[in-house]
Amino acid sequence: MSDRTIQNLFLANKPFLDSLTKPLKAFKAIEKITTCRTSTLGTSVYVCPEDNTVYEQYHSCRHRHCFLCAEKNRQEWLEHQKAKLLDCPHFHVVFTIPHEYLSLWRFNEELLSRYLFRASRETLIG
């Protein structure tokens, strides 16, 4: 997949996307992503002191949903998660409580955490 696939999809369907009713944050995300690294956001100009070659670099949108801007952060997060993995075969299991108990959980988190971990351990070990 090209780095600009999503940007190109948004640009190709811009009239349709503009006609939709959507939350302001979605509108802003689409606007940022479609203008990322284009002249719309401005340009920085650099000149090589040796041969006077001019380099233009378009500004990025720095939006967290932009593939071009967020890729570095995604890769760093992924490497951080990989570092947490155990160096042996294992299973990752998640135990949750019903949503209705959240207010009770907030009232005494320490006690209910002990109960949840005990019940989880008994479920896994038997």
PDB file of N, CA and C in Angstrom, residues 1-101:
ATOM      1  N   MET A   1       0.846  -1.183   0.000  1.00  0.00           N
ATOM      2  CA  MET A   1       0.000   0.000   0.000  1.00  0.00           C
ATOM      3  C   MET A   1       0.885   1.238   0.000  1.00  0.00           C
ATOM      4  N   SER A   2       0.556   2.164  -0.857  1.00  0.00           N
ATOM      5  CA  SER A   2       1.293   3.412  -0.950  1.00  0.00           C
ATOM      6  C   SER A   2       1.060   4.248   0.311  1.00  0.00           C
ATOM      7  N   ASP A   3       2.034   5.073   0.644  1.00  0.00           N
ATOM      8  CA  ASP A   3       1.890   5.958   1.804  1.00  0.00           C
ATOM      9  C   ASP A   3       0.711   6.920   1.633  1.00  0.00           C
ATOM     10  N   ARG A   4       0.369   7.197   0.398  1.00  0.00           N
ATOM     11  CA  ARG A   4      -0.669   8.197   0.123  1.00  0.00           C
ATOM     12  C   ARG A   4      -2.003   7.592  -0.310  1.00  0.00           C
ATOM     13  N   THR A   5      -2.203   6.302  -0.103  1.00  0.00           N
ATOM     14  CA  THR A   5      -3.436   5.648  -0.543  1.00  0.00           C
ATOM     15  C   THR A   5      -4.669   6.286   0.078  1.00  0.00           C
ATOM     16  N   ILE A   6      -4.663   6.466   1.383  1.00  0.00           N
ATOM     17  CA  ILE A   6      -5.827   7.050   2.065  1.00  0.00           C
ATOM     18  C   ILE A   6      -6.022   8.500   1.633  1.00  0.00           C
ATOM     19  N   GLN A   7      -4.916   9.224   1.521  1.00  0.00           N
ATOM     20  CA  GLN A   7      -5.004  10.609   1.059  1.00  0.00           C
ATOM     21  C   GLN A   7      -5.618  10.660  -0.345  1.00  0.00           C
ATOM     22  N   ASN A   8      -5.190   9.777  -1.234  1.00  0.00           N
ATOM     23  CA  ASN A   8      -5.730   9.748  -2.591  1.00  0.00           C
ATOM     24  C   ASN A   8      -7.208   9.353  -2.609  1.00  0.00           C
ATOM     25  N   LEU A   9      -7.593   8.407  -1.734  1.00  0.00           N
ATOM     26  CA  LEU A   9      -9.011   8.029  -1.633  1.00  0.00           C
ATOM     27  C   LEU A   9      -9.863   9.212  -1.186  1.00  0.00           C
ATOM     28  N   PHE A  10      -9.388   9.916  -0.167  1.00  0.00           N
ATOM     29  CA  PHE A  10     -10.123  11.086   0.313  1.00  0.00           C
ATOM     30  C   PHE A  10     -10.230  12.150  -0.784  1.00  0.00           C
ATOM     31  N   LEU A  11      -9.129  12.385  -1.503  1.00  0.00           N
ATOM     32  CA  LEU A  11      -9.141  13.395  -2.561  1.00  0.00           C
ATOM     33  C   LEU A  11     -10.085  13.002  -3.697  1.00  0.00           C
ATOM     34  N   ALA A  12     -10.072  11.725  -4.070  1.00  0.00           N
ATOM     35  CA  ALA A  12     -10.931  11.262  -5.160  1.00  0.00           C
ATOM     36  C   ALA A  12     -12.415  11.353  -4.808  1.00  0.00           C
ATOM     37  N   ASN A  13     -12.733  11.249  -3.524  1.00  0.00           N
ATOM     38  CA  ASN A  13     -14.125  11.262  -3.070  1.00  0.00           C
ATOM     39  C   ASN A  13     -14.478  12.515  -2.290  1.00  0.00           C
ATOM     40  N   LYS A  14     -13.687  13.568  -2.434  1.00  0.00           N
ATOM     41  CA  LYS A  14     -13.875  14.793  -1.647  1.00  0.00           C
ATOM     42  C   LYS A  14     -15.277  15.386  -1.791  1.00  0.00           C
ATOM     43  N   PRO A  15     -15.827  15.531  -3.006  1.00  0.00           N
ATOM     44  CA  PRO A  15     -17.186  16.107  -3.098  1.00  0.00           C
ATOM     45  C   PRO A  15     -18.218  15.286  -2.320  1.00  0.00           C
ATOM     46  N   PHE A  16     -18.118  13.959  -2.410  1.00  0.00           N
ATOM     47  CA  PHE A  16     -19.049  13.110  -1.674  1.00  0.00           C
ATOM     48  C   PHE A  16     -18.839  13.251  -0.172  1.00  0.00           C
ATOM     49  N   LEU A  17     -17.589  13.234   0.273  1.00  0.00           N
ATOM     50  CA  LEU A  17     -17.296  13.357   1.707  1.00  0.00           C
ATOM     51  C   LEU A  17     -17.771  14.700   2.254  1.00  0.00           C
ATOM     52  N   ASP A  18     -17.614  15.749   1.455  1.00  0.00           N
ATOM     53  CA  ASP A  18     -18.059  17.076   1.899  1.00  0.00           C
ATOM     54  C   ASP A  18     -19.577  17.153   2.023  1.00  0.00           C
ATOM     55  N   SER A  19     -20.296  16.340   1.249  1.00  0.00           N
ATOM     56  CA  SER A  19     -21.760  16.387   1.292  1.00  0.00           C
ATOM     57  C   SER A  19     -22.338  15.634   2.491  1.00  0.00           C
ATOM     58  N   LEU A  20     -21.533  14.785   3.122  1.00  0.00           N
ATOM     59  CA  LEU A  20     -22.022  13.994   4.260  1.00  0.00           C
ATOM     60  C   LEU A  20     -22.084  14.821   5.531  1.00  0.00           C
ATOM     61  N   THR A  21     -23.048  14.492   6.374  1.00  0.00           N
ATOM     62  CA  THR A  21     -23.089  15.078   7.713  1.00  0.00           C
ATOM     63  C   THR A  21     -22.167  14.241   8.588  1.00  0.00           C
ATOM     64  N   LYS A  22     -21.207  14.898   9.210  1.00  0.00           N
ATOM     65  CA  LYS A  22     -20.233  14.181  10.032  1.00  0.00           C
ATOM     66  C   LYS A  22     -19.803  15.065  11.194  1.00  0.00           C
ATOM     67  N   PRO A  23     -19.247  14.454  12.230  1.00  0.00           N
ATOM     68  CA  PRO A  23     -18.764  15.252  13.362  1.00  0.00           C
ATOM     69  C   PRO A  23     -17.631  16.183  12.919  1.00  0.00           C
ATOM     70  N   LEU A  24     -17.461  17.276  13.636  1.00  0.00           N
ATOM     71  CA  LEU A  24     -16.431  18.251  13.309  1.00  0.00           C
ATOM     72  C   LEU A  24     -15.044  17.613  13.306  1.00  0.00           C
ATOM     73  N   LYS A  25     -14.790  16.694  14.258  1.00  0.00           N
ATOM     74  CA  LYS A  25     -13.462  16.083  14.311  1.00  0.00           C
ATOM     75  C   LYS A  25     -13.188  15.235  13.076  1.00  0.00           C
ATOM     76  N   ALA A  26     -14.211  14.591  12.503  1.00  0.00           N
ATOM     77  CA  ALA A  26     -14.033  13.823  11.266  1.00  0.00           C
ATOM     78  C   ALA A  26     -13.763  14.764  10.096  1.00  0.00           C
ATOM     79  N   PHE A  27     -14.480  15.874  10.050  1.00  0.00           N
ATOM     80  CA  PHE A  27     -14.263  16.867   9.009  1.00  0.00           C
ATOM     81  C   PHE A  27     -12.828  17.393   9.064  1.00  0.00           C
ATOM     82  N   LYS A  28     -12.357  17.717  10.269  1.00  0.00           N
ATOM     83  CA  LYS A  28     -10.998  18.237  10.427  1.00  0.00           C
ATOM     84  C   LYS A  28      -9.954  17.201  10.036  1.00  0.00           C
ATOM     85  N   ALA A  29     -10.193  15.941  10.398  1.00  0.00           N
ATOM     86  CA  ALA A  29      -9.249  14.874  10.054  1.00  0.00           C
ATOM     87  C   ALA A  29      -9.144  14.725   8.539  1.00  0.00           C
ATOM     88  N   ILE A  30     -10.273  14.734   7.850  1.00  0.00           N
ATOM     89  CA  ILE A  30     -10.272  14.608   6.392  1.00  0.00           C
ATOM     90  C   ILE A  30      -9.549  15.793   5.757  1.00  0.00           C
ATOM     91  N   GLU A  31      -9.820  16.989   6.253  1.00  0.00           N
ATOM     92  CA  GLU A  31      -9.150  18.177   5.718  1.00  0.00           C
ATOM     93  C   GLU A  31      -7.636  18.099   5.912  1.00  0.00           C
ATOM     94  N   LYS A  32      -7.216  17.703   7.102  1.00  0.00           N
ATOM     95  CA  LYS A  32      -5.780  17.615   7.386  1.00  0.00           C
ATOM     96  C   LYS A  32      -5.111  16.561   6.508  1.00  0.00           C
ATOM     97  N   ILE A  33      -5.731  15.379   6.432  1.00  0.00           N
ATOM     98  CA  ILE A  33      -5.129  14.275   5.679  1.00  0.00           C
ATOM     99  C   ILE A  33      -5.053  14.601   4.188  1.00  0.00           C
ATOM    100  N   THR A  34      -6.072  15.257   3.644  1.00  0.00           N
ATOM    101  CA  THR A  34      -6.048  15.563   2.210  1.00  0.00           C
ATOM    102  C   THR A  34      -5.044  16.660   1.870  1.00  0.00           C
ATOM    103  N   THR A  35      -4.683  17.504   2.817  1.00  0.00           N
ATOM    104  CA  THR A  35      -3.729  18.580   2.535  1.00  0.00           C
ATOM    105  C   THR A  35      -2.318  18.280   3.040  1.00  0.00           C
ATOM    106  N   CYS A  36      -2.122  17.140   3.666  1.00  0.00           N
ATOM    107  CA  CYS A  36      -0.818  16.810   4.244  1.00  0.00           C
ATOM    108  C   CYS A  36       0.266  16.739   3.167  1.00  0.00           C
ATOM    109  N   ARG A  37       1.364  17.394   3.438  1.00  0.00           N
ATOM    110  CA  ARG A  37       2.535  17.420   2.553  1.00  0.00           C
ATOM    111  C   ARG A  37       2.185  17.873   1.142  1.00  0.00           C
ATOM    112  N   THR A  38       1.337  18.897   1.114  1.00  0.00           N
ATOM    113  CA  THR A  38       1.020  19.576  -0.141  1.00  0.00           C
ATOM    114  C   THR A  38       1.315  21.055   0.060  1.00  0.00           C
ATOM    115  N   SER A  39       1.287  21.816  -1.023  1.00  0.00           N
ATOM    116  CA  SER A  39       1.588  23.248  -0.920  1.00  0.00           C
ATOM    117  C   SER A  39       0.541  23.997  -0.100  1.00  0.00           C
ATOM    118  N   THR A  40      -0.619  23.397   0.107  1.00  0.00           N
ATOM    119  CA  THR A  40      -1.691  24.042   0.882  1.00  0.00           C
ATOM    120  C   THR A  40      -1.232  24.373   2.297  1.00  0.00           C
ATOM    121  N   LEU A  41      -0.442  23.500   2.891  1.00  0.00           N
ATOM    122  CA  LEU A  41       0.026  23.722   4.264  1.00  0.00           C
ATOM    123  C   LEU A  41       1.323  24.527   4.331  1.00  0.00           C
ATOM    124  N   GLY A  42       1.855  24.892   3.184  1.00  0.00           N
ATOM    125  CA  GLY A  42       3.068  25.691   3.162  1.00  0.00           C
ATOM    126  C   GLY A  42       4.291  24.861   2.812  1.00  0.00           C
ATOM    127  N   THR A  43       5.372  25.572   2.545  1.00  0.00           N
ATOM    128  CA  THR A  43       6.596  24.928   2.085  1.00  0.00           C
ATOM    129  C   THR A  43       7.795  25.528   2.796  1.00  0.00           C
ATOM    130  N   SER A  44       8.744  24.680   3.119  1.00  0.00           N
ATOM    131  CA  SER A  44      10.038  25.157   3.608  1.00  0.00           C
ATOM    132  C   SER A  44      11.027  25.000   2.464  1.00  0.00           C
ATOM    133  N   VAL A  45      11.842  26.025   2.245  1.00  0.00           N
ATOM    134  CA  VAL A  45      12.804  26.000   1.147  1.00  0.00           C
ATOM    135  C   VAL A  45      14.207  25.955   1.736  1.00  0.00           C
ATOM    136  N   TYR A  46      15.002  25.005   1.252  1.00  0.00           N
ATOM    137  CA  TYR A  46      16.382  24.839   1.700  1.00  0.00           C
ATOM    138  C   TYR A  46      17.300  24.969   0.492  1.00  0.00           C
ATOM    139  N   VAL A  47      18.424  25.648   0.684  1.00  0.00           N
ATOM    140  CA  VAL A  47      19.387  25.827  -0.396  1.00  0.00           C
ATOM    141  C   VAL A  47      20.718  25.230   0.036  1.00  0.00           C
ATOM    142  N   CYS A  48      21.270  24.360  -0.813  1.00  0.00           N
ATOM    143  CA  CYS A  48      22.561  23.750  -0.532  1.00  0.00           C
ATOM    144  C   CYS A  48      23.638  24.816  -0.705  1.00  0.00           C
ATOM    145  N   PRO A  49      24.490  25.030   0.316  1.00  0.00           N
ATOM    146  CA  PRO A  49      25.502  26.091   0.219  1.00  0.00           C
ATOM    147  C   PRO A  49      26.607  25.786  -0.797  1.00  0.00           C
ATOM    148  N   GLU A  50      26.779  24.525  -1.150  1.00  0.00           N
ATOM    149  CA  GLU A  50      27.867  24.168  -2.067  1.00  0.00           C
ATOM    150  C   GLU A  50      27.499  24.375  -3.535  1.00  0.00           C
ATOM    151  N   ASP A  51      26.339  23.847  -3.937  1.00  0.00           N
ATOM    152  CA  ASP A  51      25.994  23.961  -5.355  1.00  0.00           C
ATOM    153  C   ASP A  51      24.712  24.759  -5.610  1.00  0.00           C
ATOM    154  N   ASN A  52      24.184  25.403  -4.575  1.00  0.00           N
ATOM    155  CA  ASN A  52      22.981  26.246  -4.661  1.00  0.00           C
ATOM    156  C   ASN A  52      21.750  25.503  -5.166  1.00  0.00           C
ATOM    157  N   THR A  53      21.706  24.192  -4.951  1.00  0.00           N
ATOM    158  CA  THR A  53      20.524  23.424  -5.296  1.00  0.00           C
ATOM    159  C   THR A  53      19.420  23.775  -4.313  1.00  0.00           C
ATOM    160  N   VAL A  54      18.227  24.024  -4.838  1.00  0.00           N
ATOM    161  CA  VAL A  54      17.090  24.407  -4.006  1.00  0.00           C
ATOM    162  C   VAL A  54      16.232  23.169  -3.748  1.00  0.00           C
ATOM    163  N   TYR A  55      15.918  22.938  -2.480  1.00  0.00           N
ATOM    164  CA  TYR A  55      15.047  21.830  -2.066  1.00  0.00           C
ATOM    165  C   TYR A  55      13.805  22.414  -1.411  1.00  0.00           C
ATOM    166  N   GLU A  56      12.668  21.954  -1.868  1.00  0.00           N
ATOM    167  CA  GLU A  56      11.401  22.369  -1.266  1.00  0.00           C
ATOM    168  C   GLU A  56      10.830  21.185  -0.496  1.00  0.00           C
ATOM    169  N   GLN A  57      10.368  21.462   0.715  1.00  0.00           N
ATOM    170  CA  GLN A  57       9.744  20.406   1.520  1.00  0.00           C
ATOM    171  C   GLN A  57       8.396  20.917   2.006  1.00  0.00           C
ATOM    172  N   TYR A  58       7.341  20.170   1.620  1.00  0.00           N
ATOM    173  CA  TYR A  58       5.998  20.546   2.038  1.00  0.00           C
ATOM    174  C   TYR A  58       5.797  20.229   3.518  1.00  0.00           C
ATOM    175  N   HIS A  59       5.022  21.059   4.181  1.00  0.00           N
ATOM    176  CA  HIS A  59       4.742  20.856   5.595  1.00  0.00           C
ATOM    177  C   HIS A  59       3.743  19.723   5.792  1.00  0.00           C
ATOM    178  N   SER A  60       3.877  19.033   6.921  1.00  0.00           N
ATOM    179  CA  SER A  60       2.953  17.933   7.223  1.00  0.00           C
ATOM    180  C   SER A  60       1.852  18.422   8.159  1.00  0.00           C
ATOM    181  N   CYS A  61       0.767  17.662   8.203  1.00  0.00           N
ATOM    182  CA  CYS A  61      -0.394  18.063   9.010  1.00  0.00           C
ATOM    183  C   CYS A  61      -0.233  17.685  10.486  1.00  0.00           C
ATOM    184  N   ARG A  62       0.580  16.666  10.778  1.00  0.00           N
ATOM    185  CA  ARG A  62       0.843  16.164  12.131  1.00  0.00           C
ATOM    186  C   ARG A  62      -0.431  15.670  12.834  1.00  0.00           C
ATOM    187  N   HIS A  63      -1.426  15.259  12.052  1.00  0.00           N
ATOM    188  CA  HIS A  63      -2.651  14.728  12.641  1.00  0.00           C
ATOM    189  C   HIS A  63      -2.429  13.272  13.039  1.00  0.00           C
ATOM    190  N   ARG A  64      -2.965  12.858  14.160  1.00  0.00           N
ATOM    191  CA  ARG A  64      -2.693  11.515  14.670  1.00  0.00           C
ATOM    192  C   ARG A  64      -3.283  10.409  13.810  1.00  0.00           C
ATOM    193  N   HIS A  65      -4.259  10.706  12.959  1.00  0.00           N
ATOM    194  CA  HIS A  65      -4.835   9.694  12.089  1.00  0.00           C
ATOM    195  C   HIS A  65      -4.213   9.686  10.691  1.00  0.00           C
ATOM    196  N   CYS A  66      -3.296  10.584  10.438  1.00  0.00           N
ATOM    197  CA  CYS A  66      -2.658  10.668   9.128  1.00  0.00           C
ATOM    198  C   CYS A  66      -1.571   9.598   9.024  1.00  0.00           C
ATOM    199  N   PHE A  67      -1.678   8.756   8.003  1.00  0.00           N
ATOM    200  CA  PHE A  67      -0.714   7.675   7.836  1.00  0.00           C
ATOM    201  C   PHE A  67       0.693   8.228   7.643  1.00  0.00           C
ATOM    202  N   LEU A  68       0.837   9.302   6.883  1.00  0.00           N
ATOM    203  CA  LEU A  68       2.150   9.874   6.610  1.00  0.00           C
ATOM    204  C   LEU A  68       2.811  10.414   7.877  1.00  0.00           C
ATOM    205  N   CYS A  69       2.042  11.042   8.726  1.00  0.00           N
ATOM    206  CA  CYS A  69       2.589  11.692   9.920  1.00  0.00           C
ATOM    207  C   CYS A  69       2.717  10.755  11.120  1.00  0.00           C
ATOM    208  N   ALA A  70       1.806   9.811  11.246  1.00  0.00           N
ATOM    209  CA  ALA A  70       1.762   8.985  12.453  1.00  0.00           C
ATOM    210  C   ALA A  70       2.555   7.689  12.330  1.00  0.00           C
ATOM    211  N   GLU A  71       3.111   7.399  11.161  1.00  0.00           N
ATOM    212  CA  GLU A  71       3.794   6.120  10.962  1.00  0.00           C
ATOM    213  C   GLU A  71       4.958   5.935  11.935  1.00  0.00           C
ATOM    214  N   LYS A  72       5.745   6.982  12.145  1.00  0.00           N
ATOM    215  CA  LYS A  72       6.891   6.877  13.064  1.00  0.00           C
ATOM    216  C   LYS A  72       6.415   6.531  14.469  1.00  0.00           C
ATOM    217  N   ASN A  73       5.359   7.200  14.941  1.00  0.00           N
ATOM    218  CA  ASN A  73       4.819   6.915  16.274  1.00  0.00           C
ATOM    219  C   ASN A  73       4.271   5.496  16.359  1.00  0.00           C
ATOM    220  N   ARG A  74       3.607   5.037  15.276  1.00  0.00           N
ATOM    221  CA  ARG A  74       3.086   3.671  15.257  1.00  0.00           C
ATOM    222  C   ARG A  74       4.216   2.651  15.370  1.00  0.00           C
ATOM    223  N   GLN A  75       5.279   2.892  14.625  1.00  0.00           N
ATOM    224  CA  GLN A  75       6.409   1.961  14.651  1.00  0.00           C
ATOM    225  C   GLN A  75       7.072   1.940  16.029  1.00  0.00           C
ATOM    226  N   GLU A  76       7.233   3.105  16.649  1.00  0.00           N
ATOM    227  CA  GLU A  76       7.819   3.173  17.993  1.00  0.00           C
ATOM    228  C   GLU A  76       6.939   2.434  19.002  1.00  0.00           C
ATOM    229  N   TRP A  77       5.610   2.617  18.899  1.00  0.00           N
ATOM    230  CA  TRP A  77       4.687   1.942  19.803  1.00  0.00           C
ATOM    231  C   TRP A  77       4.785   0.435  19.605  1.00  0.00           C
ATOM    232  N   LEU A  78       4.846  -0.010  18.349  1.00  0.00           N
ATOM    233  CA  LEU A  78       4.928  -1.427  18.049  1.00  0.00           C
ATOM    234  C   LEU A  78       6.199  -2.045  18.623  1.00  0.00           C
ATOM    235  N   GLU A  79       7.321  -1.359  18.472  1.00  0.00           N
ATOM    236  CA  GLU A  79       8.581  -1.857  19.030  1.00  0.00           C
ATOM    237  C   GLU A  79       8.524  -1.922  20.553  1.00  0.00           C
ATOM    238  N   HIS A  80       7.878  -0.939  21.161  1.00  0.00           N
ATOM    239  CA  HIS A  80       7.722  -0.926  22.617  1.00  0.00           C
ATOM    240  C   HIS A  80       6.883  -2.124  23.074  1.00  0.00           C
ATOM    241  N   GLN A  81       5.821  -2.431  22.322  1.00  0.00           N
ATOM    242  CA  GLN A  81       4.975  -3.578  22.662  1.00  0.00           C
ATOM    243  C   GLN A  81       5.728  -4.891  22.470  1.00  0.00           C
ATOM    244  N   LYS A  82       6.515  -4.980  21.412  1.00  0.00           N
ATOM    245  CA  LYS A  82       7.305  -6.198  21.166  1.00  0.00           C
ATOM    246  C   LYS A  82       8.298  -6.446  22.300  1.00  0.00           C
ATOM    247  N   ALA A  83       8.842  -5.371  22.850  1.00  0.00           N
ATOM    248  CA  ALA A  83       9.811  -5.509  23.945  1.00  0.00           C
ATOM    249  C   ALA A  83       9.163  -6.082  25.202  1.00  0.00           C
ATOM    250  N   LYS A  84       7.857  -5.930  25.334  1.00  0.00           N
ATOM    251  CA  LYS A  84       7.148  -6.441  26.506  1.00  0.00           C
ATOM    252  C   LYS A  84       6.827  -7.930  26.406  1.00  0.00           C
ATOM    253  N   LEU A  85       6.908  -8.487  25.198  1.00  0.00           N
ATOM    254  CA  LEU A  85       6.531  -9.887  25.007  1.00  0.00           C
ATOM    255  C   LEU A  85       7.472 -10.825  25.753  1.00  0.00           C
ATOM    256  N   LEU A  86       6.923 -11.886  26.284  1.00  0.00           N
ATOM    257  CA  LEU A  86       7.727 -12.904  26.953  1.00  0.00           C
ATOM    258  C   LEU A  86       8.486 -13.708  25.914  1.00  0.00           C
ATOM    259  N   ASP A  87       9.687 -14.142  26.268  1.00  0.00           N
ATOM    260  CA  ASP A  87      10.527 -14.896  25.339  1.00  0.00           C
ATOM    261  C   ASP A  87      10.248 -16.390  25.469  1.00  0.00           C
ATOM    262  N   CYS A  88       8.975 -16.747  25.395  1.00  0.00           N
ATOM    263  CA  CYS A  88       8.563 -18.138  25.485  1.00  0.00           C
ATOM    264  C   CYS A  88       7.126 -18.237  24.955  1.00  0.00           C
ATOM    265  N   PRO A  89       6.687 -19.435  24.593  1.00  0.00           N
ATOM    266  CA  PRO A  89       5.291 -19.564  24.147  1.00  0.00           C
ATOM    267  C   PRO A  89       4.333 -19.189  25.288  1.00  0.00           C
ATOM    268  N   HIS A  90       3.315 -18.420  24.983  1.00  0.00           N
ATOM    269  CA  HIS A  90       2.375 -18.002  26.017  1.00  0.00           C
ATOM    270  C   HIS A  90       1.054 -17.575  25.385  1.00  0.00           C
ATOM    271  N   PHE A  91       0.054 -17.383  26.212  1.00  0.00           N
ATOM    272  CA  PHE A  91      -1.246 -16.875  25.800  1.00  0.00           C
ATOM    273  C   PHE A  91      -1.497 -15.571  26.536  1.00  0.00           C
ATOM    274  N   HIS A  92      -2.139 -14.651  25.872  1.00  0.00           N
ATOM    275  CA  HIS A  92      -2.541 -13.392  26.498  1.00  0.00           C
ATOM    276  C   HIS A  92      -4.042 -13.487  26.755  1.00  0.00           C
ATOM    277  N   VAL A  93      -4.442 -13.403  28.015  1.00  0.00           N
ATOM    278  CA  VAL A  93      -5.845 -13.554  28.381  1.00  0.00           C
ATOM    279  C   VAL A  93      -6.301 -12.274  29.075  1.00  0.00           C
ATOM    280  N   VAL A  94      -7.489 -11.813  28.732  1.00  0.00           N
ATOM    281  CA  VAL A  94      -8.043 -10.606  29.335  1.00  0.00           C
ATOM    282  C   VAL A  94      -9.328 -10.974  30.065  1.00  0.00           C
ATOM    283  N   PHE A  95      -9.422 -10.580  31.325  1.00  0.00           N
ATOM    284  CA  PHE A  95     -10.636 -10.776  32.105  1.00  0.00           C
ATOM    285  C   PHE A  95     -11.252  -9.405  32.353  1.00  0.00           C
ATOM    286  N   THR A  96     -12.560  -9.328  32.169  1.00  0.00           N
ATOM    287  CA  THR A  96     -13.263  -8.065  32.375  1.00  0.00           C
ATOM    288  C   THR A  96     -14.433  -8.281  33.326  1.00  0.00           C
ATOM    289  N   ILE A  97     -15.016  -7.170  33.718  1.00  0.00           N
ATOM    290  CA  ILE A  97     -16.227  -7.234  34.541  1.00  0.00           C
ATOM    291  C   ILE A  97     -17.359  -6.578  33.753  1.00  0.00           C
ATOM    292  N   PRO A  98     -18.605  -6.937  34.048  1.00  0.00           N
ATOM    293  CA  PRO A  98     -19.727  -6.293  33.352  1.00  0.00           C
ATOM    294  C   PRO A  98     -19.749  -4.784  33.615  1.00  0.00           C
ATOM    295  N   HIS A  99     -20.180  -4.052  32.622  1.00  0.00           N
ATOM    296  CA  HIS A  99     -20.220  -2.595  32.689  1.00  0.00           C
ATOM    297  C   HIS A  99     -21.018  -2.091  33.902  1.00  0.00           C
ATOM    298  N   GLU A 100     -22.036  -2.822  34.275  1.00  0.00           N
ATOM    299  CA  GLU A 100     -22.896  -2.410  35.398  1.00  0.00           C
ATOM    300  C   GLU A 100     -22.130  -2.320  36.720  1.00  0.00           C
ATOM    301  N   TYR A 101     -21.000  -3.016  36.817  1.00  0.00           N
ATOM    302  CA  TYR A 101     -20.234  -3.024  38.075  1.00  0.00           C
ATOM    303  C   TYR A 101     -19.151  -1.950  38.137  1.00  0.00           C
TER     304      TYR A 101
END
